[in-house]
PDB file of C-alpha atoms in Angstrom:
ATOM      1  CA  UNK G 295     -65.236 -28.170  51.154  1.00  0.00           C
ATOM      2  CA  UNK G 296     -67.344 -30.939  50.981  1.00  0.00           C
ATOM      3  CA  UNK G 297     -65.537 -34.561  50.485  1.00  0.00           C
ATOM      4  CA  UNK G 298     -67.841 -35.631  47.654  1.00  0.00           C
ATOM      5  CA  UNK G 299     -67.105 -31.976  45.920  1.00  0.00           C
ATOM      6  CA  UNK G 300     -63.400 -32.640  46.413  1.00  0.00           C
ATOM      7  CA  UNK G 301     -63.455 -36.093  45.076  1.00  0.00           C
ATOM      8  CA  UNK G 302     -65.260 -35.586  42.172  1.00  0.00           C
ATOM      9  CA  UNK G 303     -63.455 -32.680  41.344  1.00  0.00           C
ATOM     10  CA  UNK G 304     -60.050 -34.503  41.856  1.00  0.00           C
ATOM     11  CA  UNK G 305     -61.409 -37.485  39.631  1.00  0.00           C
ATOM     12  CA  UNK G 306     -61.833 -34.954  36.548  1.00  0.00           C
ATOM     13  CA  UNK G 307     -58.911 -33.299  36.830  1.00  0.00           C
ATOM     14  CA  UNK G 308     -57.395 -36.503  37.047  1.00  0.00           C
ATOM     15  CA  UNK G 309     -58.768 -37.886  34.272  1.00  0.00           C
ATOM     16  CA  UNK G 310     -58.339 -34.354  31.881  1.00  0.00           C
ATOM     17  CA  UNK G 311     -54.568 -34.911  32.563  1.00  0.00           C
ATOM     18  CA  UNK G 312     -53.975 -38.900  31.757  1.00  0.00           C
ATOM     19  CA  UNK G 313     -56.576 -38.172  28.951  1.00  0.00           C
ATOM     20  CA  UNK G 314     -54.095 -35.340  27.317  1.00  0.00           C
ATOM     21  CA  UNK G 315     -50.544 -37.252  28.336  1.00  0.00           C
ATOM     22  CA  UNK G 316     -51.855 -40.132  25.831  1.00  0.00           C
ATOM     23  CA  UNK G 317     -49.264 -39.757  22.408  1.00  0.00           C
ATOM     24  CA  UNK G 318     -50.356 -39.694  19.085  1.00  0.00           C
ATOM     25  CA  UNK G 319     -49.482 -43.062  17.641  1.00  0.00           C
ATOM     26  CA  UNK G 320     -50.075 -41.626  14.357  1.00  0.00           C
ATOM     27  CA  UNK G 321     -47.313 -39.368  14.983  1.00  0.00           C
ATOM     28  CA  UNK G 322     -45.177 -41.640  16.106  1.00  0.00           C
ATOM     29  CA  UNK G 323     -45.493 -44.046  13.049  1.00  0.00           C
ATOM     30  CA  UNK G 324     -44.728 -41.194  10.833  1.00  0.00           C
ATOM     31  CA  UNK G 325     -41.905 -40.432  12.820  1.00  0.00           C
ATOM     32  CA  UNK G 326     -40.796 -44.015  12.854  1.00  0.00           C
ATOM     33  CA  UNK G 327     -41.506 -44.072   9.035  1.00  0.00           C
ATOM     34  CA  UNK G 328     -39.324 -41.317   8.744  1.00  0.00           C
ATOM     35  CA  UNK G 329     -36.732 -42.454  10.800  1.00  0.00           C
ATOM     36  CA  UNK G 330     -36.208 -45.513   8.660  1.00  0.00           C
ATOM     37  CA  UNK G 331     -36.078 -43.864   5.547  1.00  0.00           C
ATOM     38  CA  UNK G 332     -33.170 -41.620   7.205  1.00  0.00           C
ATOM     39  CA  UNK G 333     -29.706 -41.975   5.385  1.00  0.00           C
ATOM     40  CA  UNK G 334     -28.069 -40.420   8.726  1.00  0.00           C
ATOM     41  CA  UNK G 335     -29.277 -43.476  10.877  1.00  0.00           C
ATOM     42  CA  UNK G 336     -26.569 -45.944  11.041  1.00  0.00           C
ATOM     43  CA  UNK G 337     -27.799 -49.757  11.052  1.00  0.00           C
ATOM     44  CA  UNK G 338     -27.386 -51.399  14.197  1.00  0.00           C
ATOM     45  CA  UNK G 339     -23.781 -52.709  14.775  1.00  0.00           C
ATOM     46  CA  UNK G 340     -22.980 -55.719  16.926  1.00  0.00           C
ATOM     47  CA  UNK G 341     -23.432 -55.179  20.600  1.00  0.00           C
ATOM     48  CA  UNK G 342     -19.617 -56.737  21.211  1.00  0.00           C
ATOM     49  CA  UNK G 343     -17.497 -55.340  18.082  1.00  0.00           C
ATOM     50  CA  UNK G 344     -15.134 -58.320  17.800  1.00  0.00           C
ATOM     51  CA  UNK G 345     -18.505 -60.529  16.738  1.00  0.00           C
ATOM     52  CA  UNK G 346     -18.130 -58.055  13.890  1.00  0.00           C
ATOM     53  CA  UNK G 347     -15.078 -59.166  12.495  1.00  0.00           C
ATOM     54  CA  UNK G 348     -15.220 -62.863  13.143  1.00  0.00           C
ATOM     55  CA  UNK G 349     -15.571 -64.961  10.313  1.00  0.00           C
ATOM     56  CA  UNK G 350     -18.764 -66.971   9.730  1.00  0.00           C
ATOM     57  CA  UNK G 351     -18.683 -71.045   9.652  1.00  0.00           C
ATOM     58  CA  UNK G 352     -20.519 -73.878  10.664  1.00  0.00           C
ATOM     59  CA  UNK G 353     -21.005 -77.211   9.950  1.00  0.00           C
ATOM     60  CA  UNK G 354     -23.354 -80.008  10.356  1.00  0.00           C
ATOM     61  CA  UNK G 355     -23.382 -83.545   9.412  1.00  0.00           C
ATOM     62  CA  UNK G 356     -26.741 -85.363   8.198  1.00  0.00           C
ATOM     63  CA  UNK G 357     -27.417 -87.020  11.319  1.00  0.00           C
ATOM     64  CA  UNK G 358     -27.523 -83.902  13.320  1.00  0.00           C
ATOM     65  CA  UNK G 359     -30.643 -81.975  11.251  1.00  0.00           C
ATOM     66  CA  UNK G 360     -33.414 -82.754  11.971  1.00  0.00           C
ATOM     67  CA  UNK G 361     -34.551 -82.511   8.054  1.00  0.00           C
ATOM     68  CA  UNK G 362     -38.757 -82.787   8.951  1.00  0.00           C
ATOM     69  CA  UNK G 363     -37.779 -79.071  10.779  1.00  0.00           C
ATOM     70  CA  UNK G 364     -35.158 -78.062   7.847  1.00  0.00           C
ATOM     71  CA  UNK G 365     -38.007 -78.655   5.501  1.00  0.00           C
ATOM     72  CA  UNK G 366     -39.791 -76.181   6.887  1.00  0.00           C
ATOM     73  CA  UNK G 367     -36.900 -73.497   7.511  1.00  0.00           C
ATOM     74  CA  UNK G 368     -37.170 -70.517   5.160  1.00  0.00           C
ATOM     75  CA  UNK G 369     -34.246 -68.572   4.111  1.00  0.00           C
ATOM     76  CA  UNK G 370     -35.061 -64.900   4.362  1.00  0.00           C
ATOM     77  CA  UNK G 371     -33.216 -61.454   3.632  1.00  0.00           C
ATOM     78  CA  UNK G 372     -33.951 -58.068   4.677  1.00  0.00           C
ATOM     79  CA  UNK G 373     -34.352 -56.275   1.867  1.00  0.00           C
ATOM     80  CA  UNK G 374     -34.009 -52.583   3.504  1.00  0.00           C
ATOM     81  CA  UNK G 375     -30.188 -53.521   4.877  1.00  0.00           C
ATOM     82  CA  UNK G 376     -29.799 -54.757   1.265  1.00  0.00           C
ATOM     83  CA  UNK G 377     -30.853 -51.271  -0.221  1.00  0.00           C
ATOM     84  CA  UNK G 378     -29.174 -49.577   2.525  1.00  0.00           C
ATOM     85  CA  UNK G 379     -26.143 -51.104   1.586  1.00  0.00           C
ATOM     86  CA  UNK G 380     -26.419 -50.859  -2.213  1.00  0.00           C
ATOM     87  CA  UNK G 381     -27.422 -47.310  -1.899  1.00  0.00           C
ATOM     88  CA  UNK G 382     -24.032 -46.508   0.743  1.00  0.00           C
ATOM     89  CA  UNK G 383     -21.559 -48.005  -1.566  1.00  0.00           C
ATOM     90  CA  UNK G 384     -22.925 -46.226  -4.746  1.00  0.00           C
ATOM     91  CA  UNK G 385     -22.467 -43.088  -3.127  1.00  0.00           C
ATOM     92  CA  UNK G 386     -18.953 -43.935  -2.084  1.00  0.00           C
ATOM     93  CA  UNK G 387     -18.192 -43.816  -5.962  1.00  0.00           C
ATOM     94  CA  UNK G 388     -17.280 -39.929  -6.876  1.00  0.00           C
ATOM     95  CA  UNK G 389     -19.760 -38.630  -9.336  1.00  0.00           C
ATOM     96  CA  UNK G 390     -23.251 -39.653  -7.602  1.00  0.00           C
ATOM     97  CA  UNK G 391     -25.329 -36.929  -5.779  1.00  0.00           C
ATOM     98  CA  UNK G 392     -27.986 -38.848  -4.940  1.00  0.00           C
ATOM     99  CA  UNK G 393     -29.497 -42.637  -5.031  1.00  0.00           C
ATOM    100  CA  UNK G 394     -32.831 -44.516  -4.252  1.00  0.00           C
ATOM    101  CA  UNK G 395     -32.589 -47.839  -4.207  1.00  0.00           C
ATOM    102  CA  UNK G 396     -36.192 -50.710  -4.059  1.00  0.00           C
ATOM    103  CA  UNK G 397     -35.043 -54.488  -3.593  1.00  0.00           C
ATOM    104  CA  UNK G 398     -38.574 -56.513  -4.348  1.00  0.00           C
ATOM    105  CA  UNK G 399     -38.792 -60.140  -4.173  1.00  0.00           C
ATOM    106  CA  UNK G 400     -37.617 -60.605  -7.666  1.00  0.00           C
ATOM    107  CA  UNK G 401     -35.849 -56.821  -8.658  1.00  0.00           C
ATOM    108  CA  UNK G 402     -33.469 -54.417  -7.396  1.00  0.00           C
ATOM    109  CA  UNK G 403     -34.236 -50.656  -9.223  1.00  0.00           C
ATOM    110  CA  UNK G 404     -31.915 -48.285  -8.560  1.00  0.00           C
ATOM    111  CA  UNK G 405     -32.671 -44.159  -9.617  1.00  0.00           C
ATOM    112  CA  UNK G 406     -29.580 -42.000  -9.091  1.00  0.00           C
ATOM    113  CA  UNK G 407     -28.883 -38.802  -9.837  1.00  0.00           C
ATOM    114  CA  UNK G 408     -25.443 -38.060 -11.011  1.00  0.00           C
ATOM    115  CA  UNK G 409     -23.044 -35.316 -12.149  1.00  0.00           C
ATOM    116  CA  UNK G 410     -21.326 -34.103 -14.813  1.00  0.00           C
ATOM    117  CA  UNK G 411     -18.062 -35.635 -14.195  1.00  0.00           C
ATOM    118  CA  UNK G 412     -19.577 -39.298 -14.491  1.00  0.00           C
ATOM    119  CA  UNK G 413     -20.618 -40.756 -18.101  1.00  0.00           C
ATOM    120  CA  UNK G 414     -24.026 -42.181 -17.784  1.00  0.00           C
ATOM    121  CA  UNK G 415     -23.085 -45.574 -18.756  1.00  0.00           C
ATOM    122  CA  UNK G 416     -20.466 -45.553 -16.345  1.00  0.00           C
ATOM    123  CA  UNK G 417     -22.639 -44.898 -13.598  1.00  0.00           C
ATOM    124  CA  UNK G 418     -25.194 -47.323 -14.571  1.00  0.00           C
ATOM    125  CA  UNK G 419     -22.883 -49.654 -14.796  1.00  0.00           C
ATOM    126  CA  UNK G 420     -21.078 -48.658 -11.184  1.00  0.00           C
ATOM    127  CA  UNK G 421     -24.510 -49.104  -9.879  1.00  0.00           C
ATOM    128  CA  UNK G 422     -25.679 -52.486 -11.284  1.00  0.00           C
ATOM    129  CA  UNK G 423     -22.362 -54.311 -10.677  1.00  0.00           C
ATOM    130  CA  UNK G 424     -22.999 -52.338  -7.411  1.00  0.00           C
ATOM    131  CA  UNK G 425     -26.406 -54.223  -6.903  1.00  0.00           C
ATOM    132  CA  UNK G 426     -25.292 -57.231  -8.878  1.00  0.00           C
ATOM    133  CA  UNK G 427     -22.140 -57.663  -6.248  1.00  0.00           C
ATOM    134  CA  UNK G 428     -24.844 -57.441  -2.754  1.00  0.00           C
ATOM    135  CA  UNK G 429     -27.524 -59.694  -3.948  1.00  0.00           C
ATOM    136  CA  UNK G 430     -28.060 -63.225  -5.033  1.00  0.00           C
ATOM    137  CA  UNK G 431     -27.896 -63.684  -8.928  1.00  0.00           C
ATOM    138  CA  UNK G 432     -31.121 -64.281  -9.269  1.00  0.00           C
ATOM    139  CA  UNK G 433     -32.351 -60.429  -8.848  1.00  0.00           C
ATOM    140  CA  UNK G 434     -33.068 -58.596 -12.025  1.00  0.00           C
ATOM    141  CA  UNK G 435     -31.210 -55.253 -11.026  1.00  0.00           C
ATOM    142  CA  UNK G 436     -32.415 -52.013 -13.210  1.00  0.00           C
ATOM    143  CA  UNK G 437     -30.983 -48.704 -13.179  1.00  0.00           C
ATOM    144  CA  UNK G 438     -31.602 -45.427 -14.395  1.00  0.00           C
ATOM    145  CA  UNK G 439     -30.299 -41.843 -14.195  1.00  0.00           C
ATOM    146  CA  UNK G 440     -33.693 -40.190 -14.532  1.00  0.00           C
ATOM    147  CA  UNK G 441     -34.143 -38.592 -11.162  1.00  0.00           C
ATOM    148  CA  UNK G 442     -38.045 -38.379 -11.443  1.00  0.00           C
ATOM    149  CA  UNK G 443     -38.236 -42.260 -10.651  1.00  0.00           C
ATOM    150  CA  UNK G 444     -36.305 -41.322  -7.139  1.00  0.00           C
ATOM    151  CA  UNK G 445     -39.619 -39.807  -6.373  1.00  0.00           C
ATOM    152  CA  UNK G 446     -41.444 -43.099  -7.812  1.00  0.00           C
ATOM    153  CA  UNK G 447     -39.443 -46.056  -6.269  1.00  0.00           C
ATOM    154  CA  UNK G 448     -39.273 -43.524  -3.067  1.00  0.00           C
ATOM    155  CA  UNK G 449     -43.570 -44.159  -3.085  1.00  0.00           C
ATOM    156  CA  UNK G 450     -43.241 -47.909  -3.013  1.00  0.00           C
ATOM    157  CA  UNK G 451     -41.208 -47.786   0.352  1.00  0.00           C
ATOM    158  CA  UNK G 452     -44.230 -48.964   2.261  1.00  0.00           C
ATOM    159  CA  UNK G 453     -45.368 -51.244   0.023  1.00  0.00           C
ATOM    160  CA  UNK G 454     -44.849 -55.419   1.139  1.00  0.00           C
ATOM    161  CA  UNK G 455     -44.407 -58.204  -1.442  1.00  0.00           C
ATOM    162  CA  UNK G 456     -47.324 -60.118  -0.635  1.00  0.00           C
ATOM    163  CA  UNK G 457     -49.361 -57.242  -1.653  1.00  0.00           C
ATOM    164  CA  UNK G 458     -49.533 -57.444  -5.408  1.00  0.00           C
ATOM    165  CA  UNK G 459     -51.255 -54.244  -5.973  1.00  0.00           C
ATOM    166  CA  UNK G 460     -48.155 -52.445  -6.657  1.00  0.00           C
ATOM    167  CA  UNK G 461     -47.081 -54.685  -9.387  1.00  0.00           C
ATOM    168  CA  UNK G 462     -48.088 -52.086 -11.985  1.00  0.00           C
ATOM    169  CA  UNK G 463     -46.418 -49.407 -10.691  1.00  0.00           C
ATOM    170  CA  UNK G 464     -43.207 -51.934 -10.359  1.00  0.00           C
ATOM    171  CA  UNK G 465     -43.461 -53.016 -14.032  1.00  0.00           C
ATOM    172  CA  UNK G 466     -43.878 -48.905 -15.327  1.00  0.00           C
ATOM    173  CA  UNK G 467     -40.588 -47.979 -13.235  1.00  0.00           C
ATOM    174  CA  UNK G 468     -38.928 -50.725 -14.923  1.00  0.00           C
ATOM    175  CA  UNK G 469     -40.087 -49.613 -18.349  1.00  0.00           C
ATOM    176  CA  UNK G 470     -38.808 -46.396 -17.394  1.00  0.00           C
ATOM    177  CA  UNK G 471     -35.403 -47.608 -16.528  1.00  0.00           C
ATOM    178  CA  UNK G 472     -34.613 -49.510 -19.725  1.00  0.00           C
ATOM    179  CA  UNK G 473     -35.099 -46.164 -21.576  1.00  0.00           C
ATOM    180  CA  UNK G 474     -31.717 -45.351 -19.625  1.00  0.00           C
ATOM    181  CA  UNK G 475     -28.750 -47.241 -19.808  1.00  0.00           C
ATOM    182  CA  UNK G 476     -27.884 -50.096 -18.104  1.00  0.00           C
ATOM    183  CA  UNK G 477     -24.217 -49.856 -17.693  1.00  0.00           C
ATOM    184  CA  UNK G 478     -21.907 -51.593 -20.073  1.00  0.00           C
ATOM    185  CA  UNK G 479     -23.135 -55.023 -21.631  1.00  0.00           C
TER     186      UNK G 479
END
């Protein structure tokens, strides 16, 4: 066989089989997308278990900040462990079937859908003092038993909260939940 002939023909082949190893990123984000939004996927625990149950403290004294740096230090939440752990202690409570949970910048909306053995204001009112009991006090927290705004709040799950395009679709959910109760007053 001619070593031109072979070299060519080894080039092609090898370049038709890196060519169809490459993955399909887009696959992979919506498999990653999925993965997130899976109940089943336990959060990452500690790496060394007894960091788990240590208490947290520290202290500093005036001198040792350096306050230019401080000023600049933002304090920051993530908001999925926040609805991840809303959502897994509302389900804890006997009577829920299913719950979405959306933490914004400024709400908390929780959408559950419940069962007959649960009063509705009961279970609004498990799942704001729920929401109320996670987050800092100055999250409006709405709730609702209608289980068409799972679908709704499920929608915004991409959404970020320097992107105020969804702000509409926010404030309509949120009508929609004060049509429901809000647990007792």
């Amino acid at each position: 066989m001619n070593p031109k002939l072979f070299m060519i023909s080894t080039l092609i082949a090898i370049v038709t089989i890196s060519g169809c190893g490459n993955t399909d990123n887009a696959m992979d984000e919506r498999n990653e997308n999925i993965d997130e939004l899976d109940p089943a996927r336990e959060m990452e625990s500690p790496a060394d278990e007894e960091l788990n149950n240590k208490l947290g403290y520290v202290r500093y004294s005036k001198d040792q900040l350096d306050n230019d740096a401080e000023n600049n230090h933002q304090v920051t939440i993530d908001r999925t462990q926040m609805a991840n752990m809303i959502t897994r202690i509302i389900l804890r409570n006997d009577g829920f079937e299913e719950v979405a949970t959306l933490v914004t910048d400024e709400e908390v909306l929780i959408a559950f859908e419940k069962n007959e053995d649960i009063e509705e204001s009961d279970a609004a009112d498990i799942a704001k003092k729920t929401a109320v009991s996670v987050m800092p006090s100055f999250f409006d927290v709405y709730v609702s038993d209608n289980d068409v705004l799972i679908r709704d709040i499920h929608s915004l799950h991409n959404s970020t909260t320097t992107n105020k395009n969804y702000d509409n679709t926010i404030d309509s959910i949120i009508k929609e939940m004060k049509k429901s109760s809000q647990g007792h007053e």
